[in-house]
Amino acid sequence: MRIILRSIRRGNLATSSTSRRPRKMNCSILIVISLAWLLHAHCYADAAISNRGNNGAQPLAASSTSLTAAQPRFLSRGHTYRAVVGDTLVLPCQVENLGNFVLLWRRGTNVLTASNIMVTRDERVRLIDGYNLEISDLEPQDAGDYVCQISDKINRDQVHTVEILVPPSVRAIPTSGQLQARKGGPITLECKGSGNPVPSIYWTKKSGTGKSPARIGDGPILTLDKLERQQAGVYQCTADNGVGDPVTVDMRLDVLYPPDIQVEKSWIHSGEGFEAKLVCIVYADPVATVSWYQNSFPIQTTDRRIMNTRANRHTLTIRHIQQEDFGNYSCVADNSLGRSRKYMELSGRPGPAEFYSPKWGRSSDSYNLTWKIDSYPPLEEVRLLYRRVLMNDTFQQPGRWHDFILTPEHRPASEPLTHIMSYTIKHLHPGAYYEAIVQAKNRYGWNEVSDIFQFIVASNSMDIAPEDAEVVASSKSRSNSGALSSLQNALPHCLLQLGALLLVFGLRNSQFDRLRLGLG
């Protein structure tokens, strides 16, 4: 009581001594002092009543005992707490031997509670299980130091530090999330992330394939240099700080560029009375206008010539083809940034030959060559050329061409398109390497020379093709170990032939160029 009275007197003296410069006292401190004085006065009155009627020595003994009574102390300890926005947090304050002293909670200069009395008007704050302070529906501004204080002359404090964890948020700059840039130029994508802790930012691009996109950049700014049209699309900026789930914002990038055309086929084979489709795939931003031409003359839509568009795929369909429909075609695409053109040929000439024979021959002195040719009109003539190629590890030397003119068999009208032909080339050298080409003619002319087809004649020491060796060995190994041994002995020779084949394949392009020059 004397301590409180002394405090009041000091306050009065301080007030009187500074009357020349008056100042306002903190309202919360006045309330706490008043509450402490009332509690102490009540306890003092109870003690006086209980001691009434005793002799004069007993109050002195009681006073002496109170001076030696145990002092209050904290059982709990100060701690740093991390809690997420919206959660409920309990700050412990457990004291023993509190006696007649008052326990209060404060935050900075603001008093929250005094004893069991709530001083703060914040309904989210309350005392539970004694003097533990509970804060519900946490907000970011609740972060800071909370002090549990015993109102004795020692002024012992227990301090809890509260850190509020805030889940990440992110926004695009500009907020519309829409960006445009010219092909070949740079572009900068930017987003802002916030949260506690400060989130990390990374970038991905949506692929539309269902696979998890890979990171293409880190940090709030993503810079793309020398833009290509393939870089247009939706980019995602992701913010993650480990509190809750990562959050993303989408940004759409439109790359503006002149038309870029791809043709499905540059050479289209058809026949009179049949149908053909010419296809152009056009990429452009802004969207391009597409028109069709035959031999530099614009094509108008008719009942036989139909144009349609689906997304970026533009198709010209020609029905009931006539002689004058054959020739050169082009599709032209225009937008505000430029123009592009691609050419195609619609022809009645045969398609190129495709070979079906295996690479390894089964006979040591002959080889059966099989191929197919697509032609709507009947084939009139087929030309077969083959030659031997002498080679070792350091060089190759092709021999002279052997030229054969073949007369195709008559095809029934019900099967007008695909012609399958074969020819057995005889008097070949065992184990030698050969190459062949085929060219065909119908009433519209000769087709393009086929790709070079390469084959190897079987060796005298092998009666089966190398690609069949594994199957035969597997089937014979169950009953004849001697047959397996003979195959194993023949394997080194097979590997030598395979090595020679791979070497010649590497020189295929240069051979093909010399071949075309030789044919004129």
mmCIF file with all atom_site columns, N, CA and C in Angstrom, residues 347-400:
data_model
loop_
_atom_site.group_PDB
_atom_site.id
_atom_site.type_symbol
_atom_site.label_atom_id
_atom_site.label_alt_id
_atom_site.label_comp_id
_atom_site.label_asym_id
_atom_site.label_entity_id
_atom_site.label_seq_id
_atom_site.pdbx_PDB_ins_code
_atom_site.Cartn_x
_atom_site.Cartn_y
_atom_site.Cartn_z
_atom_site.occupancy
_atom_site.B_iso_or_equiv
_atom_site.pdbx_formal_charge
_atom_site.auth_seq_id
_atom_site.auth_comp_id
_atom_site.auth_asym_id
_atom_site.auth_atom_id
_atom_site.pdbx_PDB_model_num
ATOM 1   N N  . SER A 1 347 ? -0.419 -33.177 -110.012 1.00 0.00 ? 347 SER A N  1
ATOM 2   C CA . SER A 1 347 ? 0.112  -33.858 -111.192 1.00 0.00 ? 347 SER A CA 1
ATOM 3   C C  . SER A 1 347 ? -0.562 -35.207 -111.392 1.00 0.00 ? 347 SER A C  1
ATOM 4   N N  . GLY A 1 348 ? -0.624 -35.596 -112.657 1.00 0.00 ? 348 GLY A N  1
ATOM 5   C CA . GLY A 1 348 ? -1.102 -36.934 -112.998 1.00 0.00 ? 348 GLY A CA 1
ATOM 6   C C  . GLY A 1 348 ? 0.025  -37.922 -113.151 1.00 0.00 ? 348 GLY A C  1
ATOM 7   N N  . ARG A 1 349 ? 1.285  -37.466 -113.087 1.00 0.00 ? 349 ARG A N  1
ATOM 8   C CA . ARG A 1 349 ? 2.426  -38.368 -113.208 1.00 0.00 ? 349 ARG A CA 1
ATOM 9   C C  . ARG A 1 349 ? 2.468  -39.332 -112.026 1.00 0.00 ? 349 ARG A C  1
ATOM 10  N N  . PRO A 1 350 ? 3.123  -40.489 -112.207 1.00 0.00 ? 350 PRO A N  1
ATOM 11  C CA . PRO A 1 350 ? 3.165  -41.469 -111.106 1.00 0.00 ? 350 PRO A CA 1
ATOM 12  C C  . PRO A 1 350 ? 3.858  -40.899 -109.880 1.00 0.00 ? 350 PRO A C  1
ATOM 13  N N  . GLY A 1 351 ? 3.489  -41.455 -108.736 1.00 0.00 ? 351 GLY A N  1
ATOM 14  C CA . GLY A 1 351 ? 4.189  -41.112 -107.510 1.00 0.00 ? 351 GLY A CA 1
ATOM 15  C C  . GLY A 1 351 ? 5.535  -41.814 -107.447 1.00 0.00 ? 351 GLY A C  1
ATOM 16  N N  . PRO A 1 352 ? 6.412  -41.399 -106.545 1.00 0.00 ? 352 PRO A N  1
ATOM 17  C CA . PRO A 1 352 ? 7.736  -42.034 -106.445 1.00 0.00 ? 352 PRO A CA 1
ATOM 18  C C  . PRO A 1 352 ? 7.632  -43.476 -105.952 1.00 0.00 ? 352 PRO A C  1
ATOM 19  N N  . ALA A 1 353 ? 8.573  -44.297 -106.416 1.00 0.00 ? 353 ALA A N  1
ATOM 20  C CA . ALA A 1 353 ? 8.583  -45.708 -106.023 1.00 0.00 ? 353 ALA A CA 1
ATOM 21  C C  . ALA A 1 353 ? 8.981  -45.857 -104.556 1.00 0.00 ? 353 ALA A C  1
ATOM 22  N N  . GLU A 1 354 ? 8.332  -46.810 -103.866 1.00 0.00 ? 354 GLU A N  1
ATOM 23  C CA . GLU A 1 354 ? 8.662  -47.156 -102.479 1.00 0.00 ? 354 GLU A CA 1
ATOM 24  C C  . GLU A 1 354 ? 9.034  -48.626 -102.433 1.00 0.00 ? 354 GLU A C  1
ATOM 25  N N  . PHE A 1 355 ? 10.213 -48.955 -101.842 1.00 0.00 ? 355 PHE A N  1
ATOM 26  C CA . PHE A 1 355 ? 10.731 -50.327 -101.836 1.00 0.00 ? 355 PHE A CA 1
ATOM 27  C C  . PHE A 1 355 ? 10.264 -51.065 -100.588 1.00 0.00 ? 355 PHE A C  1
ATOM 28  N N  . TYR A 1 356 ? 10.034 -52.384 -100.784 1.00 0.00 ? 356 TYR A N  1
ATOM 29  C CA . TYR A 1 356 ? 9.578  -53.243 -99.689  1.00 0.00 ? 356 TYR A CA 1
ATOM 30  C C  . TYR A 1 356 ? 10.533 -54.389 -99.398  1.00 0.00 ? 356 TYR A C  1
ATOM 31  N N  . SER A 1 357 ? 11.582 -54.548 -100.176 1.00 0.00 ? 357 SER A N  1
ATOM 32  C CA . SER A 1 357 ? 12.490 -55.689 -100.008 1.00 0.00 ? 357 SER A CA 1
ATOM 33  C C  . SER A 1 357 ? 13.318 -55.532 -98.744  1.00 0.00 ? 357 SER A C  1
ATOM 34  N N  . PRO A 1 358 ? 13.767 -56.642 -98.153  1.00 0.00 ? 358 PRO A N  1
ATOM 35  C CA . PRO A 1 358 ? 14.667 -56.571 -96.999  1.00 0.00 ? 358 PRO A CA 1
ATOM 36  C C  . PRO A 1 358 ? 16.053 -56.097 -97.428  1.00 0.00 ? 358 PRO A C  1
ATOM 37  N N  . LYS A 1 359 ? 16.816 -55.580 -96.498  1.00 0.00 ? 359 LYS A N  1
ATOM 38  C CA . LYS A 1 359 ? 18.157 -55.100 -96.808  1.00 0.00 ? 359 LYS A CA 1
ATOM 39  C C  . LYS A 1 359 ? 19.120 -56.234 -97.121  1.00 0.00 ? 359 LYS A C  1
ATOM 40  N N  . TRP A 1 360 ? 18.886 -57.401 -96.529  1.00 0.00 ? 360 TRP A N  1
ATOM 41  C CA . TRP A 1 360 ? 19.788 -58.546 -96.693  1.00 0.00 ? 360 TRP A CA 1
ATOM 42  C C  . TRP A 1 360 ? 19.151 -59.573 -97.605  1.00 0.00 ? 360 TRP A C  1
ATOM 43  N N  . GLY A 1 361 ? 19.890 -59.990 -98.622  1.00 0.00 ? 361 GLY A N  1
ATOM 44  C CA . GLY A 1 361 ? 19.385 -60.998 -99.548  1.00 0.00 ? 361 GLY A CA 1
ATOM 45  C C  . GLY A 1 361 ? 19.444 -62.398 -98.962  1.00 0.00 ? 361 GLY A C  1
ATOM 46  N N  . ARG A 1 362 ? 18.682 -63.303 -99.559  1.00 0.00 ? 362 ARG A N  1
ATOM 47  C CA . ARG A 1 362 ? 18.648 -64.695 -99.100  1.00 0.00 ? 362 ARG A CA 1
ATOM 48  C C  . ARG A 1 362 ? 19.437 -65.624 -100.027 1.00 0.00 ? 362 ARG A C  1
ATOM 49  N N  . SER A 1 363 ? 19.757 -65.116 -101.192 1.00 0.00 ? 363 SER A N  1
ATOM 50  C CA . SER A 1 363 ? 20.520 -65.921 -102.155 1.00 0.00 ? 363 SER A CA 1
ATOM 51  C C  . SER A 1 363 ? 21.895 -65.311 -102.335 1.00 0.00 ? 363 SER A C  1
ATOM 52  N N  . SER A 1 364 ? 22.901 -66.171 -102.659 1.00 0.00 ? 364 SER A N  1
ATOM 53  C CA . SER A 1 364 ? 24.276 -65.697 -102.793 1.00 0.00 ? 364 SER A CA 1
ATOM 54  C C  . SER A 1 364 ? 24.594 -65.181 -104.187 1.00 0.00 ? 364 SER A C  1
ATOM 55  N N  . ASP A 1 365 ? 23.687 -65.314 -105.153 1.00 0.00 ? 365 ASP A N  1
ATOM 56  C CA . ASP A 1 365 ? 23.996 -64.833 -106.506 1.00 0.00 ? 365 ASP A CA 1
ATOM 57  C C  . ASP A 1 365 ? 22.833 -64.059 -107.140 1.00 0.00 ? 365 ASP A C  1
ATOM 58  N N  . SER A 1 366 ? 21.751 -63.810 -106.387 1.00 0.00 ? 366 SER A N  1
ATOM 59  C CA . SER A 1 366 ? 20.617 -63.059 -106.926 1.00 0.00 ? 366 SER A CA 1
ATOM 60  C C  . SER A 1 366 ? 19.909 -62.325 -105.798 1.00 0.00 ? 366 SER A C  1
ATOM 61  N N  . TYR A 1 367 ? 19.044 -61.407 -106.207 1.00 0.00 ? 367 TYR A N  1
ATOM 62  C CA . TYR A 1 367 ? 18.301 -60.621 -105.215 1.00 0.00 ? 367 TYR A CA 1
ATOM 63  C C  . TYR A 1 367 ? 16.958 -60.244 -105.825 1.00 0.00 ? 367 TYR A C  1
ATOM 64  N N  . ASN A 1 368 ? 15.879 -60.453 -105.050 1.00 0.00 ? 368 ASN A N  1
ATOM 65  C CA . ASN A 1 368 ? 14.538 -60.108 -105.510 1.00 0.00 ? 368 ASN A CA 1
ATOM 66  C C  . ASN A 1 368 ? 14.167 -58.732 -104.987 1.00 0.00 ? 368 ASN A C  1
ATOM 67  N N  . LEU A 1 369 ? 13.987 -57.747 -105.904 1.00 0.00 ? 369 LEU A N  1
ATOM 68  C CA . LEU A 1 369 ? 13.678 -56.373 -105.559 1.00 0.00 ? 369 LEU A CA 1
ATOM 69  C C  . LEU A 1 369 ? 12.183 -56.133 -105.755 1.00 0.00 ? 369 LEU A C  1
ATOM 70  N N  . THR A 1 370 ? 11.495 -55.613 -104.689 1.00 0.00 ? 370 THR A N  1
ATOM 71  C CA . THR A 1 370 ? 10.050 -55.389 -104.737 1.00 0.00 ? 370 THR A CA 1
ATOM 72  C C  . THR A 1 370 ? 9.759  -53.934 -104.380 1.00 0.00 ? 370 THR A C  1
ATOM 73  N N  . TRP A 1 371 ? 8.831  -53.308 -105.142 1.00 0.00 ? 371 TRP A N  1
ATOM 74  C CA . TRP A 1 371 ? 8.476  -51.923 -104.906 1.00 0.00 ? 371 TRP A CA 1
ATOM 75  C C  . TRP A 1 371 ? 7.026  -51.671 -105.294 1.00 0.00 ? 371 TRP A C  1
ATOM 76  N N  . LYS A 1 372 ? 6.502  -50.500 -104.918 1.00 0.00 ? 372 LYS A N  1
ATOM 77  C CA . LYS A 1 372 ? 5.155  -50.100 -105.314 1.00 0.00 ? 372 LYS A CA 1
ATOM 78  C C  . LYS A 1 372 ? 5.186  -48.684 -105.863 1.00 0.00 ? 372 LYS A C  1
ATOM 79  N N  . ILE A 1 373 ? 4.272  -48.398 -106.781 1.00 0.00 ? 373 ILE A N  1
ATOM 80  C CA . ILE A 1 373 ? 4.149  -47.071 -107.388 1.00 0.00 ? 373 ILE A CA 1
ATOM 81  C C  . ILE A 1 373 ? 2.667  -46.728 -107.464 1.00 0.00 ? 373 ILE A C  1
ATOM 82  N N  . ASP A 1 374 ? 2.309  -45.522 -107.033 1.00 0.00 ? 374 ASP A N  1
ATOM 83  C CA . ASP A 1 374 ? 0.935  -45.049 -107.149 1.00 0.00 ? 374 ASP A CA 1
ATOM 84  C C  . ASP A 1 374 ? 0.760  -44.286 -108.467 1.00 0.00 ? 374 ASP A C  1
ATOM 85  N N  . SER A 1 375 ? -0.241 -44.711 -109.238 1.00 0.00 ? 375 SER A N  1
ATOM 86  C CA . SER A 1 375 ? -0.541 -44.030 -110.508 1.00 0.00 ? 375 SER A CA 1
ATOM 87  C C  . SER A 1 375 ? -1.983 -44.311 -110.872 1.00 0.00 ? 375 SER A C  1
ATOM 88  N N  . TYR A 1 376 ? -2.762 -43.233 -111.080 1.00 0.00 ? 376 TYR A N  1
ATOM 89  C CA . TYR A 1 376 ? -4.144 -43.419 -111.508 1.00 0.00 ? 376 TYR A CA 1
ATOM 90  C C  . TYR A 1 376 ? -4.218 -43.953 -112.937 1.00 0.00 ? 376 TYR A C  1
ATOM 91  N N  . PRO A 1 377 ? -3.529 -43.334 -113.911 1.00 0.00 ? 377 PRO A N  1
ATOM 92  C CA . PRO A 1 377 ? -3.504 -43.961 -115.241 1.00 0.00 ? 377 PRO A CA 1
ATOM 93  C C  . PRO A 1 377 ? -2.606 -45.190 -115.213 1.00 0.00 ? 377 PRO A C  1
ATOM 94  N N  . PRO A 1 378 ? -2.770 -46.127 -116.156 1.00 0.00 ? 378 PRO A N  1
ATOM 95  C CA . PRO A 1 378 ? -1.897 -47.303 -116.214 1.00 0.00 ? 378 PRO A CA 1
ATOM 96  C C  . PRO A 1 378 ? -0.449 -46.896 -116.460 1.00 0.00 ? 378 PRO A C  1
ATOM 97  N N  . LEU A 1 379 ? 0.480  -47.674 -115.877 1.00 0.00 ? 379 LEU A N  1
ATOM 98  C CA . LEU A 1 379 ? 1.900  -47.442 -116.116 1.00 0.00 ? 379 LEU A CA 1
ATOM 99  C C  . LEU A 1 379 ? 2.262  -47.938 -117.515 1.00 0.00 ? 379 LEU A C  1
ATOM 100 N N  . GLU A 1 380 ? 3.030  -47.160 -118.209 1.00 0.00 ? 380 GLU A N  1
ATOM 101 C CA . GLU A 1 380 ? 3.446  -47.542 -119.554 1.00 0.00 ? 380 GLU A CA 1
ATOM 102 C C  . GLU A 1 380 ? 4.841  -48.146 -119.565 1.00 0.00 ? 380 GLU A C  1
ATOM 103 N N  . GLU A 1 381 ? 5.689  -47.703 -118.670 1.00 0.00 ? 381 GLU A N  1
ATOM 104 C CA . GLU A 1 381 ? 7.081  -48.149 -118.697 1.00 0.00 ? 381 GLU A CA 1
ATOM 105 C C  . GLU A 1 381 ? 7.700  -47.937 -117.326 1.00 0.00 ? 381 GLU A C  1
ATOM 106 N N  . VAL A 1 382 ? 8.568  -48.869 -116.909 1.00 0.00 ? 382 VAL A N  1
ATOM 107 C CA . VAL A 1 382 ? 9.277  -48.763 -115.642 1.00 0.00 ? 382 VAL A CA 1
ATOM 108 C C  . VAL A 1 382 ? 10.762 -48.994 -115.912 1.00 0.00 ? 382 VAL A C  1
ATOM 109 N N  . ARG A 1 383 ? 11.611 -48.171 -115.361 1.00 0.00 ? 383 ARG A N  1
ATOM 110 C CA . ARG A 1 383 ? 13.053 -48.247 -115.559 1.00 0.00 ? 383 ARG A CA 1
ATOM 111 C C  . ARG A 1 383 ? 13.718 -48.604 -114.233 1.00 0.00 ? 383 ARG A C  1
ATOM 112 N N  . LEU A 1 384 ? 14.531 -49.678 -114.254 1.00 0.00 ? 384 LEU A N  1
ATOM 113 C CA . LEU A 1 384 ? 15.255 -50.147 -113.082 1.00 0.00 ? 384 LEU A CA 1
ATOM 114 C C  . LEU A 1 384 ? 16.754 -50.023 -113.349 1.00 0.00 ? 384 LEU A C  1
ATOM 115 N N  . LEU A 1 385 ? 17.475 -49.403 -112.452 1.00 0.00 ? 385 LEU A N  1
ATOM 116 C CA . LEU A 1 385 ? 18.919 -49.285 -112.538 1.00 0.00 ? 385 LEU A CA 1
ATOM 117 C C  . LEU A 1 385 ? 19.530 -49.792 -111.244 1.00 0.00 ? 385 LEU A C  1
ATOM 118 N N  . TYR A 1 386 ? 20.630 -50.573 -111.358 1.00 0.00 ? 386 TYR A N  1
ATOM 119 C CA . TYR A 1 386 ? 21.341 -51.038 -110.177 1.00 0.00 ? 386 TYR A CA 1
ATOM 120 C C  . TYR A 1 386 ? 22.826 -51.056 -110.482 1.00 0.00 ? 386 TYR A C  1
ATOM 121 N N  . ARG A 1 387 ? 23.658 -51.026 -109.449 1.00 0.00 ? 387 ARG A N  1
ATOM 122 C CA . ARG A 1 387 ? 25.112 -51.095 -109.606 1.00 0.00 ? 387 ARG A CA 1
ATOM 123 C C  . ARG A 1 387 ? 25.730 -51.612 -108.321 1.00 0.00 ? 387 ARG A C  1
ATOM 124 N N  . ARG A 1 388 ? 26.915 -52.161 -108.457 1.00 0.00 ? 388 ARG A N  1
ATOM 125 C CA . ARG A 1 388 ? 27.669 -52.647 -107.307 1.00 0.00 ? 388 ARG A CA 1
ATOM 126 C C  . ARG A 1 388 ? 28.542 -51.531 -106.761 1.00 0.00 ? 388 ARG A C  1
ATOM 127 N N  . VAL A 1 389 ? 28.750 -51.519 -105.481 1.00 0.00 ? 389 VAL A N  1
ATOM 128 C CA . VAL A 1 389 ? 29.616 -50.540 -104.834 1.00 0.00 ? 389 VAL A CA 1
ATOM 129 C C  . VAL A 1 389 ? 30.760 -51.277 -104.161 1.00 0.00 ? 389 VAL A C  1
ATOM 130 N N  . LEU A 1 390 ? 32.002 -51.025 -104.637 1.00 0.00 ? 390 LEU A N  1
ATOM 131 C CA . LEU A 1 390 ? 33.197 -51.589 -104.016 1.00 0.00 ? 390 LEU A CA 1
ATOM 132 C C  . LEU A 1 390 ? 33.618 -50.671 -102.876 1.00 0.00 ? 390 LEU A C  1
ATOM 133 N N  . MET A 1 391 ? 33.891 -51.242 -101.718 1.00 0.00 ? 391 MET A N  1
ATOM 134 C CA . MET A 1 391 ? 34.183 -50.404 -100.567 1.00 0.00 ? 391 MET A CA 1
ATOM 135 C C  . MET A 1 391 ? 35.025 -51.144 -99.557  1.00 0.00 ? 391 MET A C  1
ATOM 136 N N  . ASN A 1 392 ? 35.770 -50.372 -98.784  1.00 0.00 ? 392 ASN A N  1
ATOM 137 C CA . ASN A 1 392 ? 36.452 -50.890 -97.598  1.00 0.00 ? 392 ASN A CA 1
ATOM 138 C C  . ASN A 1 392 ? 36.392 -49.830 -96.513  1.00 0.00 ? 392 ASN A C  1
ATOM 139 N N  . ASP A 1 393 ? 37.293 -49.873 -95.537  1.00 0.00 ? 393 ASP A N  1
ATOM 140 C CA . ASP A 1 393 ? 37.213 -48.936 -94.420  1.00 0.00 ? 393 ASP A CA 1
ATOM 141 C C  . ASP A 1 393 ? 37.572 -47.515 -94.801  1.00 0.00 ? 393 ASP A C  1
ATOM 142 N N  . THR A 1 394 ? 38.289 -47.312 -95.920  1.00 0.00 ? 394 THR A N  1
ATOM 143 C CA . THR A 1 394 ? 38.781 -45.978 -96.243  1.00 0.00 ? 394 THR A CA 1
ATOM 144 C C  . THR A 1 394 ? 38.163 -45.364 -97.484  1.00 0.00 ? 394 THR A C  1
ATOM 145 N N  . PHE A 1 395 ? 37.559 -46.135 -98.358  1.00 0.00 ? 395 PHE A N  1
ATOM 146 C CA . PHE A 1 395 ? 37.012 -45.543 -99.574  1.00 0.00 ? 395 PHE A CA 1
ATOM 147 C C  . PHE A 1 395 ? 35.891 -46.425 -100.097 1.00 0.00 ? 395 PHE A C  1
ATOM 148 N N  . GLN A 1 396 ? 35.150 -45.869 -101.065 1.00 0.00 ? 396 GLN A N  1
ATOM 149 C CA . GLN A 1 396 ? 34.153 -46.636 -101.793 1.00 0.00 ? 396 GLN A CA 1
ATOM 150 C C  . GLN A 1 396 ? 34.238 -46.240 -103.265 1.00 0.00 ? 396 GLN A C  1
ATOM 151 N N  . GLN A 1 397 ? 33.959 -47.218 -104.120 1.00 0.00 ? 397 GLN A N  1
ATOM 152 C CA . GLN A 1 397 ? 34.031 -46.980 -105.557 1.00 0.00 ? 397 GLN A CA 1
ATOM 153 C C  . GLN A 1 397 ? 32.822 -47.631 -106.216 1.00 0.00 ? 397 GLN A C  1
ATOM 154 N N  . PRO A 1 398 ? 31.829 -46.821 -106.657 1.00 0.00 ? 398 PRO A N  1
ATOM 155 C CA . PRO A 1 398 ? 30.659 -47.419 -107.314 1.00 0.00 ? 398 PRO A CA 1
ATOM 156 C C  . PRO A 1 398 ? 31.004 -47.892 -108.725 1.00 0.00 ? 398 PRO A C  1
ATOM 157 N N  . GLY A 1 399 ? 30.336 -48.967 -109.102 1.00 0.00 ? 399 GLY A N  1
ATOM 158 C CA . GLY A 1 399 ? 30.533 -49.488 -110.449 1.00 0.00 ? 399 GLY A CA 1
ATOM 159 C C  . GLY A 1 399 ? 29.595 -48.817 -111.446 1.00 0.00 ? 399 GLY A C  1
ATOM 160 N N  . ARG A 1 400 ? 29.518 -49.370 -112.639 1.00 0.00 ? 400 ARG A N  1
ATOM 161 C CA . ARG A 1 400 ? 28.649 -48.785 -113.656 1.00 0.00 ? 400 ARG A CA 1
ATOM 162 C C  . ARG A 1 400 ? 27.208 -49.244 -113.436 1.00 0.00 ? 400 ARG A C  1
#
